[in-house]
Each structure stands twice: as structure tokens, then as C-alpha cells.
PDB file of C-alpha atoms and ligand atoms in Angstrom:
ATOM      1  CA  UNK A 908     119.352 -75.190 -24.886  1.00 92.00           C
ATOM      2  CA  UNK A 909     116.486 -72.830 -26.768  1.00 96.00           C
ATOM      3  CA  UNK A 910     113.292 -73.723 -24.754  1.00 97.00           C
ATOM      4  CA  UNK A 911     110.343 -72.765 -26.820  1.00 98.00           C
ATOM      5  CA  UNK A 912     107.146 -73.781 -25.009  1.00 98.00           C
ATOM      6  CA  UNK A 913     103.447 -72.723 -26.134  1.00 98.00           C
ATOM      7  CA  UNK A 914     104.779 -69.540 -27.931  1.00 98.00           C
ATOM      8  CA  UNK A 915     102.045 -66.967 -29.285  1.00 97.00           C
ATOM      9  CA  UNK A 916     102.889 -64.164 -31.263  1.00 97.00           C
ATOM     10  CA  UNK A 917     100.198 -60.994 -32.089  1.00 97.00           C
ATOM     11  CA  UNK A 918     100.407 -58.425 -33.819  1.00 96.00           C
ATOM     12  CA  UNK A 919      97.832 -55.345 -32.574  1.00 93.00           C
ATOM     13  CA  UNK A 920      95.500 -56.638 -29.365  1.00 89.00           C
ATOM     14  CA  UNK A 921      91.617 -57.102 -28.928  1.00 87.00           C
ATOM     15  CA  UNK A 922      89.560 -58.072 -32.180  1.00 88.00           C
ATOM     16  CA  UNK A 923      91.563 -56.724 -34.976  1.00 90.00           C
ATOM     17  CA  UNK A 924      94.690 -59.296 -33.423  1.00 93.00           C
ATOM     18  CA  UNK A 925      96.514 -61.197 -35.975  1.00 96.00           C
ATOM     19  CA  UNK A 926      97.826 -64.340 -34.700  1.00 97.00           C
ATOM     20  CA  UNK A 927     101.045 -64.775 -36.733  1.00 97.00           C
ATOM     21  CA  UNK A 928     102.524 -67.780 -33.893  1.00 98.00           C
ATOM     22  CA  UNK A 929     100.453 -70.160 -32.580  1.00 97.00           C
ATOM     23  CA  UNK A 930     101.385 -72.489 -29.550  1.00 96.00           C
ATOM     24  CA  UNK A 931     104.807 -73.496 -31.107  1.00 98.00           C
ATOM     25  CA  UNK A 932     106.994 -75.571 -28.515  1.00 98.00           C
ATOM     26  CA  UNK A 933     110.189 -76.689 -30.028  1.00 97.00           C
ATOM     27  CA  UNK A 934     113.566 -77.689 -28.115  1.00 97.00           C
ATOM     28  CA  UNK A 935     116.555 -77.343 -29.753  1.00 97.00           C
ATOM     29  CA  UNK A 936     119.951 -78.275 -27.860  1.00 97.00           C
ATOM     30  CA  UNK A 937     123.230 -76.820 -27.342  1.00 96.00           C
ATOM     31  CA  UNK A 938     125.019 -77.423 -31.225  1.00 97.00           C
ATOM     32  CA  UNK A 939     121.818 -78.641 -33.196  1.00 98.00           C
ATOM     33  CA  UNK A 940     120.809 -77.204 -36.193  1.00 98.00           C
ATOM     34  CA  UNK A 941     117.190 -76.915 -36.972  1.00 98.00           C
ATOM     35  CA  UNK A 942     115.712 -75.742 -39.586  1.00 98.00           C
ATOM     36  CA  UNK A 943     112.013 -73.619 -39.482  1.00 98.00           C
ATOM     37  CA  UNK A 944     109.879 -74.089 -43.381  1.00 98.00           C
ATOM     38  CA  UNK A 945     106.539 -73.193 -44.112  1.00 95.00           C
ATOM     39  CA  UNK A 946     104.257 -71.248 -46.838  1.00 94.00           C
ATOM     40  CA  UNK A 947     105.009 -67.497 -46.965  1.00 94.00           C
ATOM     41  CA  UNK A 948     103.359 -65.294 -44.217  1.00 95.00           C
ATOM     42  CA  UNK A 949     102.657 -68.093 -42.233  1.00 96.00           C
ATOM     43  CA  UNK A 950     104.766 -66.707 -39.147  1.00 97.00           C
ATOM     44  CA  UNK A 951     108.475 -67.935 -39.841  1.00 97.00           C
ATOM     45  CA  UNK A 952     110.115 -64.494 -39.087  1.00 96.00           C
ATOM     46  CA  UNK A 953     107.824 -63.491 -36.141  1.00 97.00           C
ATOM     47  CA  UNK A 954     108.781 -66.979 -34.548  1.00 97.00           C
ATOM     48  CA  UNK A 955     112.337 -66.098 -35.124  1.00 97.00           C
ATOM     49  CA  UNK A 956     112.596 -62.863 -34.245  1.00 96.00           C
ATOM     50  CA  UNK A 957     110.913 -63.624 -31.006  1.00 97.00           C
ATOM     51  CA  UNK A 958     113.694 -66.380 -30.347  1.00 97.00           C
ATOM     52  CA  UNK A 959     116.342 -63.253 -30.721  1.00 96.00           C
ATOM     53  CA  UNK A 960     114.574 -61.646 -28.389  1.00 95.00           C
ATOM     54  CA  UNK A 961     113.047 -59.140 -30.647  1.00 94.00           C
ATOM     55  CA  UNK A 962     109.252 -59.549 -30.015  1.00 90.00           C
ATOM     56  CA  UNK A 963     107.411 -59.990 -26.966  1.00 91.00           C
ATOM     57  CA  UNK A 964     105.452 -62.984 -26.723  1.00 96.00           C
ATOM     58  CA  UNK A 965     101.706 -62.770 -26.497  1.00 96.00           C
ATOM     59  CA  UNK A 966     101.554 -66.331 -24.468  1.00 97.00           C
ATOM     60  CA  UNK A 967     104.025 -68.860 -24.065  1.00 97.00           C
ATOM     61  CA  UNK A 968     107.583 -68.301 -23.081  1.00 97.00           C
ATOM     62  CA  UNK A 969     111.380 -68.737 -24.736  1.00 97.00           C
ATOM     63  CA  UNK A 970     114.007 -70.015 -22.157  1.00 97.00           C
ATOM     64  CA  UNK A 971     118.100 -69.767 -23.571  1.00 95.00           C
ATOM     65  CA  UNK A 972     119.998 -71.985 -21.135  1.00 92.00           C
ATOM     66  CA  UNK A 973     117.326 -71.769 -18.730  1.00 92.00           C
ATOM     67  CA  UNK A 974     117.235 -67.986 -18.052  1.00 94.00           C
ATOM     68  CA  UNK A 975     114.207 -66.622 -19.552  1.00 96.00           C
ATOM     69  CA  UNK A 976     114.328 -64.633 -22.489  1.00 96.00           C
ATOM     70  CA  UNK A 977     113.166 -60.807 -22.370  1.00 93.00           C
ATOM     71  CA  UNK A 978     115.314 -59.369 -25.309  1.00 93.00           C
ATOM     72  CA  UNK A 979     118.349 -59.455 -27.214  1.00 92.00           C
ATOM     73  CA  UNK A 980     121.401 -60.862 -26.005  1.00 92.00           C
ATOM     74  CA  UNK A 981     125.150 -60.821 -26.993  1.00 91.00           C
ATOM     75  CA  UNK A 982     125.317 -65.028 -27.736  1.00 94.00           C
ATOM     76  CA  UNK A 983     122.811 -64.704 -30.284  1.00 96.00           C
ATOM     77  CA  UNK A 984     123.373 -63.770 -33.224  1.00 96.00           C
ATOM     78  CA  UNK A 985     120.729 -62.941 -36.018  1.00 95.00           C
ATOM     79  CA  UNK A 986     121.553 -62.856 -39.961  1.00 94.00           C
ATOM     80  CA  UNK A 987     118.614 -61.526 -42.137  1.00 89.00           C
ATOM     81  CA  UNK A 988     118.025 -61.702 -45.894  1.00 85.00           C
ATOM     82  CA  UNK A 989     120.537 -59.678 -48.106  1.00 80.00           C
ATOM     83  CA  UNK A 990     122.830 -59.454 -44.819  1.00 84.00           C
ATOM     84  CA  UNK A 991     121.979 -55.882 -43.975  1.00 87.00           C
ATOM     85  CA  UNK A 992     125.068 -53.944 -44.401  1.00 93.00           C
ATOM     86  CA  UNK A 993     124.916 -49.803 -44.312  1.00 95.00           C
ATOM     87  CA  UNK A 994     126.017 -48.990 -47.706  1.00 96.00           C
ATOM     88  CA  UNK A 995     127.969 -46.065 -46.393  1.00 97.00           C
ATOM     89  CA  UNK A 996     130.012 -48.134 -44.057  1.00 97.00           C
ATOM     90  CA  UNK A 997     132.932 -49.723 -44.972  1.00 97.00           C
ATOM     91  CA  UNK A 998     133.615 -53.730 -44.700  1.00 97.00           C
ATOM     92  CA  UNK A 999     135.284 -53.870 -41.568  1.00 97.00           C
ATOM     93  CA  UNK A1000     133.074 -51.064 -40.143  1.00 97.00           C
ATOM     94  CA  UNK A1001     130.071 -53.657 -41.209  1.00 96.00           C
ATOM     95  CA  UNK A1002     131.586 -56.603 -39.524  1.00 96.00           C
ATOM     96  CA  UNK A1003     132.055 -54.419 -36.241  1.00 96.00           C
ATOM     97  CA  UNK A1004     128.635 -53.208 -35.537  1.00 94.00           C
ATOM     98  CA  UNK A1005     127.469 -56.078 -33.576  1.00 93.00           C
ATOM     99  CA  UNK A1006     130.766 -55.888 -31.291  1.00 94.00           C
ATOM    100  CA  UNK A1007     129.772 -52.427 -30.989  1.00 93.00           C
ATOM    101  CA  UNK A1008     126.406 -52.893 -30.593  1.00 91.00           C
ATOM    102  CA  UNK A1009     127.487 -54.854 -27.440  1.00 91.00           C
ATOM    103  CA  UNK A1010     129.729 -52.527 -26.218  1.00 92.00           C
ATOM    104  CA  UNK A1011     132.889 -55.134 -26.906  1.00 93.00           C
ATOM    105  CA  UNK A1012     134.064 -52.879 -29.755  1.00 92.00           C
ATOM    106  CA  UNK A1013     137.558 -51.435 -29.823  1.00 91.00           C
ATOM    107  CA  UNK A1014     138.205 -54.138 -27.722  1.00 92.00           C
ATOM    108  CA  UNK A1015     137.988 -56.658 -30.008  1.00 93.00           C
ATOM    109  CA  UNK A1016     137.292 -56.059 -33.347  1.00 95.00           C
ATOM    110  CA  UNK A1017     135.956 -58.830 -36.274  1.00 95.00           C
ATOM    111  CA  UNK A1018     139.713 -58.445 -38.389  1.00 94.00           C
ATOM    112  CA  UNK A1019     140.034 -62.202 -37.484  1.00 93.00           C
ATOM    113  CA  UNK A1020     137.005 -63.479 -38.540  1.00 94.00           C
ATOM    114  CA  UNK A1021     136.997 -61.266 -41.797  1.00 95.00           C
ATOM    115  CA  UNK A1022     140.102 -63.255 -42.473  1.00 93.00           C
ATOM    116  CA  UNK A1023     138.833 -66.400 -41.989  1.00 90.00           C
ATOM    117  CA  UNK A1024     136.234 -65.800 -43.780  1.00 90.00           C
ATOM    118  CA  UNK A1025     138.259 -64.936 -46.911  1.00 91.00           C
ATOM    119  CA  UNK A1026     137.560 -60.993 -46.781  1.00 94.00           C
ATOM    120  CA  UNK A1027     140.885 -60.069 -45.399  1.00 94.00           C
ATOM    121  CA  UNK A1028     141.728 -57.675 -48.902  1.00 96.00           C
ATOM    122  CA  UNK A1029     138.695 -56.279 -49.183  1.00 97.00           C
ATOM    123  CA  UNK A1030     138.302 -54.985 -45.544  1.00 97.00           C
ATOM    124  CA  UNK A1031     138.024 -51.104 -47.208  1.00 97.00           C
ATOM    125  CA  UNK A1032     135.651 -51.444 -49.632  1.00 97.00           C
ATOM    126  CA  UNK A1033     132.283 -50.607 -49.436  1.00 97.00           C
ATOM    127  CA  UNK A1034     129.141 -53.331 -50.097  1.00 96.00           C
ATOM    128  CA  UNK A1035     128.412 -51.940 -53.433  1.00 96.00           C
ATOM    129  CA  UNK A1036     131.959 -53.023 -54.456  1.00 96.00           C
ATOM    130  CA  UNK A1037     131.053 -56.651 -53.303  1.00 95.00           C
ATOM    131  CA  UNK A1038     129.568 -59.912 -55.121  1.00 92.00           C
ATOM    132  CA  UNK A1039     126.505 -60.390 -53.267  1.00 90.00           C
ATOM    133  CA  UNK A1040     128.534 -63.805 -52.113  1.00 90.00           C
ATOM    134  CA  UNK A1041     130.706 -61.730 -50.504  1.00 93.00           C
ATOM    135  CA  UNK A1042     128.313 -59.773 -49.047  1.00 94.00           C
ATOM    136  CA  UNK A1043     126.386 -62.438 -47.673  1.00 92.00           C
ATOM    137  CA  UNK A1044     130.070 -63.247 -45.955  1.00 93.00           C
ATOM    138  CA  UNK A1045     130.140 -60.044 -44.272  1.00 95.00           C
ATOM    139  CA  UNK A1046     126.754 -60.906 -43.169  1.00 94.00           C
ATOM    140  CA  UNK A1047     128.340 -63.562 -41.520  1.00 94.00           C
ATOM    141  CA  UNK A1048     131.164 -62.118 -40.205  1.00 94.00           C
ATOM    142  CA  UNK A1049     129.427 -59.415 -38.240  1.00 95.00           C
ATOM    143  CA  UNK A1050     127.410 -62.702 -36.705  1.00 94.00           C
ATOM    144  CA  UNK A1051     130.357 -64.626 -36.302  1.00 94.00           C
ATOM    145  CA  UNK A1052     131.921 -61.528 -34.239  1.00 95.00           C
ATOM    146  CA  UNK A1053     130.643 -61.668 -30.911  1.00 94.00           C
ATOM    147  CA  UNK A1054     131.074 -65.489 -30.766  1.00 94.00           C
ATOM    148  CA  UNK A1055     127.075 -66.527 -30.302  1.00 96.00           C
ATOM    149  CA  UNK A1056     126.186 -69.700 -29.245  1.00 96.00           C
ATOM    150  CA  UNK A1057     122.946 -69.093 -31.256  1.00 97.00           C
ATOM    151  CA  UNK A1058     122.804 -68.392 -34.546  1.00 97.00           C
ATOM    152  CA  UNK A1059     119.689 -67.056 -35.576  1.00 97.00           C
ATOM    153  CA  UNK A1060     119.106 -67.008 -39.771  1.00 97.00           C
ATOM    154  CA  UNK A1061     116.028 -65.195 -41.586  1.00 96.00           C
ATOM    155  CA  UNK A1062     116.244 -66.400 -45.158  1.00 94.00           C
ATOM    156  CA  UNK A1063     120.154 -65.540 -45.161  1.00 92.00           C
ATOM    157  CA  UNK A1064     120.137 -66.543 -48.818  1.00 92.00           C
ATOM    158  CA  UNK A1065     117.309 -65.672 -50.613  1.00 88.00           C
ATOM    159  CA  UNK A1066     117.975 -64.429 -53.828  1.00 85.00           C
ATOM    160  CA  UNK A1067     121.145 -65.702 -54.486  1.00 88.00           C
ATOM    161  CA  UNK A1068     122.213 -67.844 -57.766  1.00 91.00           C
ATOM    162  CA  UNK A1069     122.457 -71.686 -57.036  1.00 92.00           C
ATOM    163  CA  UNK A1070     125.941 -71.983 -57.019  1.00 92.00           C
ATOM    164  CA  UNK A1071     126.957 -69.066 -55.309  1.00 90.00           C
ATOM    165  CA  UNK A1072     124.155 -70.159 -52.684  1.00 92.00           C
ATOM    166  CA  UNK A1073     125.245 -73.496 -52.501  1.00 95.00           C
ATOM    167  CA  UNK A1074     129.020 -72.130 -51.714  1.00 92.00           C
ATOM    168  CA  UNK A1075     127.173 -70.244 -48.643  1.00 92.00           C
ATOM    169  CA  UNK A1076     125.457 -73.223 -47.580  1.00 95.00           C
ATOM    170  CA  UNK A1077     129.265 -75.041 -47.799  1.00 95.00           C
ATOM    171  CA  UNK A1078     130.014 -72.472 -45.373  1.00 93.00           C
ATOM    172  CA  UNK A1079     127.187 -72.286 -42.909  1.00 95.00           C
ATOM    173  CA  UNK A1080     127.473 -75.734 -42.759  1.00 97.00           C
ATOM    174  CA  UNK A1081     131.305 -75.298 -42.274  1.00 95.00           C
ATOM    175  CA  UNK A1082     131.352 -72.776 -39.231  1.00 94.00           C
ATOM    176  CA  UNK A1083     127.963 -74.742 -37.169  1.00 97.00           C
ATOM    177  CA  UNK A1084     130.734 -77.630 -37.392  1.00 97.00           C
ATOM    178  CA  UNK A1085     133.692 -75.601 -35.929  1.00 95.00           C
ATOM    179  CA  UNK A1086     131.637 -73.125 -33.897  1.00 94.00           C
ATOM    180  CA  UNK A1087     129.550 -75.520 -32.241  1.00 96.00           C
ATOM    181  CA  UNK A1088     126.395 -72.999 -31.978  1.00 97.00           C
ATOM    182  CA  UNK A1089     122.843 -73.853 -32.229  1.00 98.00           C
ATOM    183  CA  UNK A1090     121.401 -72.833 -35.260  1.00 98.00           C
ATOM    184  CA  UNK A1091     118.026 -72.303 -36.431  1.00 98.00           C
ATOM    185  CA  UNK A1092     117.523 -71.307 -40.285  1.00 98.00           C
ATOM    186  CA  UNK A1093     114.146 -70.431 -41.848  1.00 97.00           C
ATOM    187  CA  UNK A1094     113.956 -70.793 -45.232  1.00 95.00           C
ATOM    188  CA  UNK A1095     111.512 -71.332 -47.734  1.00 91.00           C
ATOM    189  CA  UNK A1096     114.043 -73.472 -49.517  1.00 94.00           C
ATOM    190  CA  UNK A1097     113.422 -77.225 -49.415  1.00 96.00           C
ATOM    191  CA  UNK A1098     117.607 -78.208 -50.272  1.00 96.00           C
ATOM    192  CA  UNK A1099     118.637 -75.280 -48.178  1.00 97.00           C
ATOM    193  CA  UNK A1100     116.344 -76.894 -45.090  1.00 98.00           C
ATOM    194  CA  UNK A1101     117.603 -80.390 -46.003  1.00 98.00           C
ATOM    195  CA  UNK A1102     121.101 -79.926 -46.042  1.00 98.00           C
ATOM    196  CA  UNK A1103     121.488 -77.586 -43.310  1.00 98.00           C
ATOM    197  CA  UNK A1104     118.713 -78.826 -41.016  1.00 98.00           C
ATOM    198  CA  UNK A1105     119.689 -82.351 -38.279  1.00 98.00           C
ATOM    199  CA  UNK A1106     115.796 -81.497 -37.796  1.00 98.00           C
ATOM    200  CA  UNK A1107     113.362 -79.929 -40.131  1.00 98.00           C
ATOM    201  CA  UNK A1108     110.274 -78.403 -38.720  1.00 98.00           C
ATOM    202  CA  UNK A1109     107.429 -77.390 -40.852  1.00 98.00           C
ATOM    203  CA  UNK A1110     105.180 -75.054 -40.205  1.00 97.00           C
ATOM    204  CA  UNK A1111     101.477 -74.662 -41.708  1.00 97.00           C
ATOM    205  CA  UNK A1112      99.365 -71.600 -42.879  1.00 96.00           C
ATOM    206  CA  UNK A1113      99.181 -68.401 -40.667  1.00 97.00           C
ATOM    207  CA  UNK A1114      98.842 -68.632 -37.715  1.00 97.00           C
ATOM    208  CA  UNK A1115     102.180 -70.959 -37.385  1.00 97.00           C
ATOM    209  CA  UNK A1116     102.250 -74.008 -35.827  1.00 98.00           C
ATOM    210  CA  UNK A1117     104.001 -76.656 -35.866  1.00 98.00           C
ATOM    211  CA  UNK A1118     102.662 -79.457 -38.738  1.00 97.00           C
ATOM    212  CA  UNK A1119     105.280 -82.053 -38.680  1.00 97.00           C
ATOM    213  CA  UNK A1120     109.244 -81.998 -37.534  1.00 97.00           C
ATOM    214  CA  UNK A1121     111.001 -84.325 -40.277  1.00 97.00           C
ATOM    215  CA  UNK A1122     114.454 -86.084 -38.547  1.00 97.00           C
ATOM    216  CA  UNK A1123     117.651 -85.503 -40.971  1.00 98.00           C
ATOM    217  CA  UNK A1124     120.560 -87.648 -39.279  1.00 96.00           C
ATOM    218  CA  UNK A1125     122.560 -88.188 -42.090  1.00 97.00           C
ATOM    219  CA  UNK A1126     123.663 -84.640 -42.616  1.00 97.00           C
ATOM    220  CA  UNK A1127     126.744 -82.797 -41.885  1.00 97.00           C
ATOM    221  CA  UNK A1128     128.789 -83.722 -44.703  1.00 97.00           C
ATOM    222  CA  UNK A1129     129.292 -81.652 -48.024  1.00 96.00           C
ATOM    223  CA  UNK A1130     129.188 -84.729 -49.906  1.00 97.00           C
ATOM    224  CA  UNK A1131     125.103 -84.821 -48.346  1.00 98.00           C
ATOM    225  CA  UNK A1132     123.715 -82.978 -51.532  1.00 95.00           C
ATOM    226  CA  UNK A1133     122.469 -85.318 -54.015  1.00 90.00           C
ATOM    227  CA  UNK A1134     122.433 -88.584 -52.135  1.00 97.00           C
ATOM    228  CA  UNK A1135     119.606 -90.642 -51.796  1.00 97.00           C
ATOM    229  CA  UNK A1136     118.784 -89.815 -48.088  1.00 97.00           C
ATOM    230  CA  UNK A1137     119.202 -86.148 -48.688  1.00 98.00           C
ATOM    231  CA  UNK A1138     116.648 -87.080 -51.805  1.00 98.00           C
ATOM    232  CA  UNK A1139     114.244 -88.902 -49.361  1.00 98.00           C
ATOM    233  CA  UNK A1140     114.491 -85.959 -46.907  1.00 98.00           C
ATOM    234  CA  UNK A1141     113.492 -83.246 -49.884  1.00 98.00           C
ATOM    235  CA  UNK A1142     110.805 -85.650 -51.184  1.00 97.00           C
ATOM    236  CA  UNK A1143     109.517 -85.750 -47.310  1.00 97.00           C
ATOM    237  CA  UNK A1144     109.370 -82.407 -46.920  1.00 97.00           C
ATOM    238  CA  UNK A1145     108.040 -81.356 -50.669  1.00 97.00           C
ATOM    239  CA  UNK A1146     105.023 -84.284 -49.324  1.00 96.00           C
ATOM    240  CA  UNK A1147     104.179 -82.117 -46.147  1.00 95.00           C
ATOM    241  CA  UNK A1148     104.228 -78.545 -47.604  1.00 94.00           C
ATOM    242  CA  UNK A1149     102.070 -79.528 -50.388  1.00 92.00           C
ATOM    243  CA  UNK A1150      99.451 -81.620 -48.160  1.00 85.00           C
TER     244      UNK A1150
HETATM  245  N1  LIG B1121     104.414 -55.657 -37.456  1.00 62.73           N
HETATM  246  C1  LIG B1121     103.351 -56.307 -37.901  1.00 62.73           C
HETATM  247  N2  LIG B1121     102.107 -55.854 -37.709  1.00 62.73           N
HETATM  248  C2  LIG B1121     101.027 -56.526 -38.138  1.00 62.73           C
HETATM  249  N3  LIG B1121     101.083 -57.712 -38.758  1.00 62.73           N
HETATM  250  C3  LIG B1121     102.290 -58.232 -38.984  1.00 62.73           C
HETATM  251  C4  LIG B1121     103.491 -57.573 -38.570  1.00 62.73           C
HETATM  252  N4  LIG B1121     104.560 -58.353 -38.920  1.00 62.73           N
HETATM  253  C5  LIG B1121     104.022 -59.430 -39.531  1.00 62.73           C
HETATM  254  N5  LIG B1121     102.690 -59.368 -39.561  1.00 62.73           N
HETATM  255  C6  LIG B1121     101.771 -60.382 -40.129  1.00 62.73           C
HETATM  256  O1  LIG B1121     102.039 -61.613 -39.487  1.00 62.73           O
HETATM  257  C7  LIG B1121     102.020 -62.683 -40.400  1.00 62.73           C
HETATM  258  C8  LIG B1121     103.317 -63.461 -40.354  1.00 62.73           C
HETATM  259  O2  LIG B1121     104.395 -62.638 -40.776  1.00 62.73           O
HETATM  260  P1  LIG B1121     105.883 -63.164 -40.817  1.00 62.73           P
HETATM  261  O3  LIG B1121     106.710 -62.065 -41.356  1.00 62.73           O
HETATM  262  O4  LIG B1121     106.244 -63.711 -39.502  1.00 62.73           O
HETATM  263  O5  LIG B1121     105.748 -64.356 -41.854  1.00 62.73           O
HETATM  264  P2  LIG B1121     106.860 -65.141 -42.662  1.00 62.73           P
HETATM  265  O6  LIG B1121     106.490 -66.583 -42.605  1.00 62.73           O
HETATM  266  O7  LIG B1121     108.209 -64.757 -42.201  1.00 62.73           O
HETATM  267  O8  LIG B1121     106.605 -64.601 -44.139  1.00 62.73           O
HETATM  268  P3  LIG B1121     107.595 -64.587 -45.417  1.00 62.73           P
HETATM  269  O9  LIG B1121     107.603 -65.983 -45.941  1.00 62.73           O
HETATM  270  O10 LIG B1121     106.926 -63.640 -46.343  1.00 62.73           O
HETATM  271  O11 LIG B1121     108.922 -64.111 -44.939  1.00 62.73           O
HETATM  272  C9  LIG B1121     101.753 -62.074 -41.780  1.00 62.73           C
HETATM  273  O12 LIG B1121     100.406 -62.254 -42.054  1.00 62.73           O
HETATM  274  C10 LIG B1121     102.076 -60.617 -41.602  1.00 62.73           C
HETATM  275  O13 LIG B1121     101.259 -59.833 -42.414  1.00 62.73           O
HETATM  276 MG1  LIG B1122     109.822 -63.888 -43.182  1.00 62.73          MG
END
């Protein structure tokens, strides 16, 4: 379980502080997905990137499993926006940094989950040779890698076009079914928070707290898109962002 309780995040210290978090506590249990949506700025990535460990917090604290968290670890697993790959590395190179990263590389290697993923053939090309679908999956892949129980997503598909996003969203939804990790998404996309999110936390202005969580039981199925509780859910949540 992902303990958040009271969480402050700073930037800079004495009067010229920005508060970017603001006493967020949020649970979120072994296998549930939740997803984090608020106005831009308002704190989304400094909440997240403290969860990975990435940020001290200024109050508060962030227990994984009941140990408490003081920096990255190996089970989670953080995708950002445009998936990060080094241009100059190779597919298979990208998917191995985070085994390598933790030390688990030659060991093990992601070959497996490149194939599973559908990037088998194009394991020695380079990112520019990609669709930036397939890019996105090498995102994933390098995630996937060092099996996290935590899956940690910054706006893993901004930009995209809708059907190639929606295809991604197929698959997130896909692998937090098989994979069984906890995964938190922020996204500034209302769908992308509905369909992925069992709970949907929204978040107001800077500095971040939390406004209203929004209960989503009736997804987990591909079919979810377009009926009329996934409807209710967006109209919800379109209702709270604009209040
Ligand atoms: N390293 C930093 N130093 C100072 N201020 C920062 C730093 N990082 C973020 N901030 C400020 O903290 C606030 C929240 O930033 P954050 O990136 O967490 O927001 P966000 O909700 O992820 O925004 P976006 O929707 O644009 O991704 C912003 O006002 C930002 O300017
Ligand atoms: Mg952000």
C-alpha cells in the first residue's frame, strides 16, 4: 500500500517558498489504480515525483508497504511524458536502462517484455525510427522491466493522436490487469482519468490539495469507453474542474 499522509512539497525555503503540495493524504492499495487531475501547475508532478521518491517532502510523509519512503526504489517504476528515450541508444539499450539503473542488468535483460509488448523486430532501431506509439511502448517496456509493483505515470500520453492514445490506454489498462501493480496516472485528460482511474482524485489550484476523489467502479473493461457510467464519470469530473 502507498501511504500518503499530510504531504507538503516546497520549492526554495523561508519567504520566497512556493508551496506546490499542500497536505495531500491519499491511500492507494496494493493493485488499485488511481488517477491524480487538476489545472496545470497546480502540483500534479511534484506530488508524483515525491511518491517515486524523487523529492523530499517539506512536511508530511510517504510510506510504500509500510517502510518509509526516502528515495527511489527498484518496485517503482516512473513513465514521464514522451517516454524519455536517449536518441542515441538503441531500442533494447532503452528498455534496459532501468535494469541497469538497478544494477539487475546483464542479468536479466527487458528482451521478454519488448516482445510482449510487440517490439520484438524493432529491438535495433533507434527512437527516431519509431511511431511515437511505439515509442511510448518502449516507454513502457523499460517500466515494465524491473517488475514494479508501482507504476508511477507523468502525463505518459500527452501529445499523442486519439487513436493511437486510446490504443496506449488499451494497453495500460491491459498490463495493471495482468501485472497487478498499483498505479497512479496524472493526467490532465478527463477520458484518460476516467477510463484508467478505479478512483479519480482531483486536485485544485497551486498549492495542490485534494478537492474531491470521484469513485469509478465500473471500469476495467475495454468495452468502458463510451458507456453511460464512463459518461457520468467524465461529466463528474468536467463538474469539479470547472467549479
Ligand atoms: N524545481 C522547481 N523550483 C521552483 N518551483 C518549481 C519547481 N518545480 C515546480 N515548481 C513550481 O511548482 C508548481 C507546481 O509544479 P508541478 O510541475 O508540480 O505542476 P503540474 O501540476 O505538474 O503542472 P503541469 O500541468 O504543467 O504539468 C508550479 O507553480 C511550478 O512553477
Ligand atoms: Mg506536470
Amino acid at each position: 500500500m502507498i501511504d500518503v499522509r499530510n504531504a507538503v512539497v516546497e520549492y526554495g525555503q523561508g519567504p520566497q517558498a512556493v508551496r506546490a503540495v499542500d497536505s495531500v493524504s491519499l491511500e492507494i492499495a496494493r493493485g488499485e489504480s488511481v488517477a491524480l487531475i487538476g489545472p496545470s501547475g497546480c502540483g500534479k508532478t511534484s506530488l508524483l515525483f515525491a511518491m517515486a521518491g524523487l523529492h523530499d517532502l517539506t512536511d508530511g510523509r510517504i510510506e510504500i508497504d509500510d517502510s518509509p519512503l526516502d528515495g527511489p526504489r527498484k518496485e517503482i517504476a516512473l513513465i514521464l511524458q514522451n517516454a524519455g528515450l536517449l536518441p542515441w541508444k538503441t531500442v533494447l539499450q532503452n528498455a534496459n536502462l532501468s535494469l541497469l539503473l538497478h544494477k539487475i542488468y546483464p542479468q536479466k535483460t527487458a528482451d521478454a517484455v519488448l516482445e510482449d509488448l510487440g517490439l520484438g523486430s524493432v529491438k535495433q532501431r533507434f527512437p527516431a525510427e519509431l511511431s511515437e506509439g511505439m515509442k511510448r511502448r518502449v516507454g513502457i517496456a523499460r517500466a515494465l522491466s524491473t517488475e514494479p509493483t508501482v507504476m508511477l505515470m507523468d502525463e505518459p500520453l500527452a501529445s499523442l493522436d486519439t487513436l493511437t492514445k486510446e490504443r496506449v490506454q488499451d494497453l495500460f489498462l491491459e498490463l495493471w490487469i495482468q501485472h497487478q501493480f498499483s498505479l497512479v496516472l496524472v493526467t490532465h485528460d478527463i477520458e484518460e482519468a476516467a477510463f484508467l482511474g478505479q478512483k479519480i482524485v482531483v486536485l485544485t489550484e497551486r498549492p495542490a490539495q485534494i478537492k474531491m476523489v470521484v469513485d469509478n467502479p465500473e471500469m476495467g473493461a475495454l468495452a468502458y469507453r463510451g458507456t453511460d457510467a464512463f459518461m457520468a464519470v467524465v461529466s463528474q469530473l468536467r463538474k469539479a474542474l470547472e467549479e
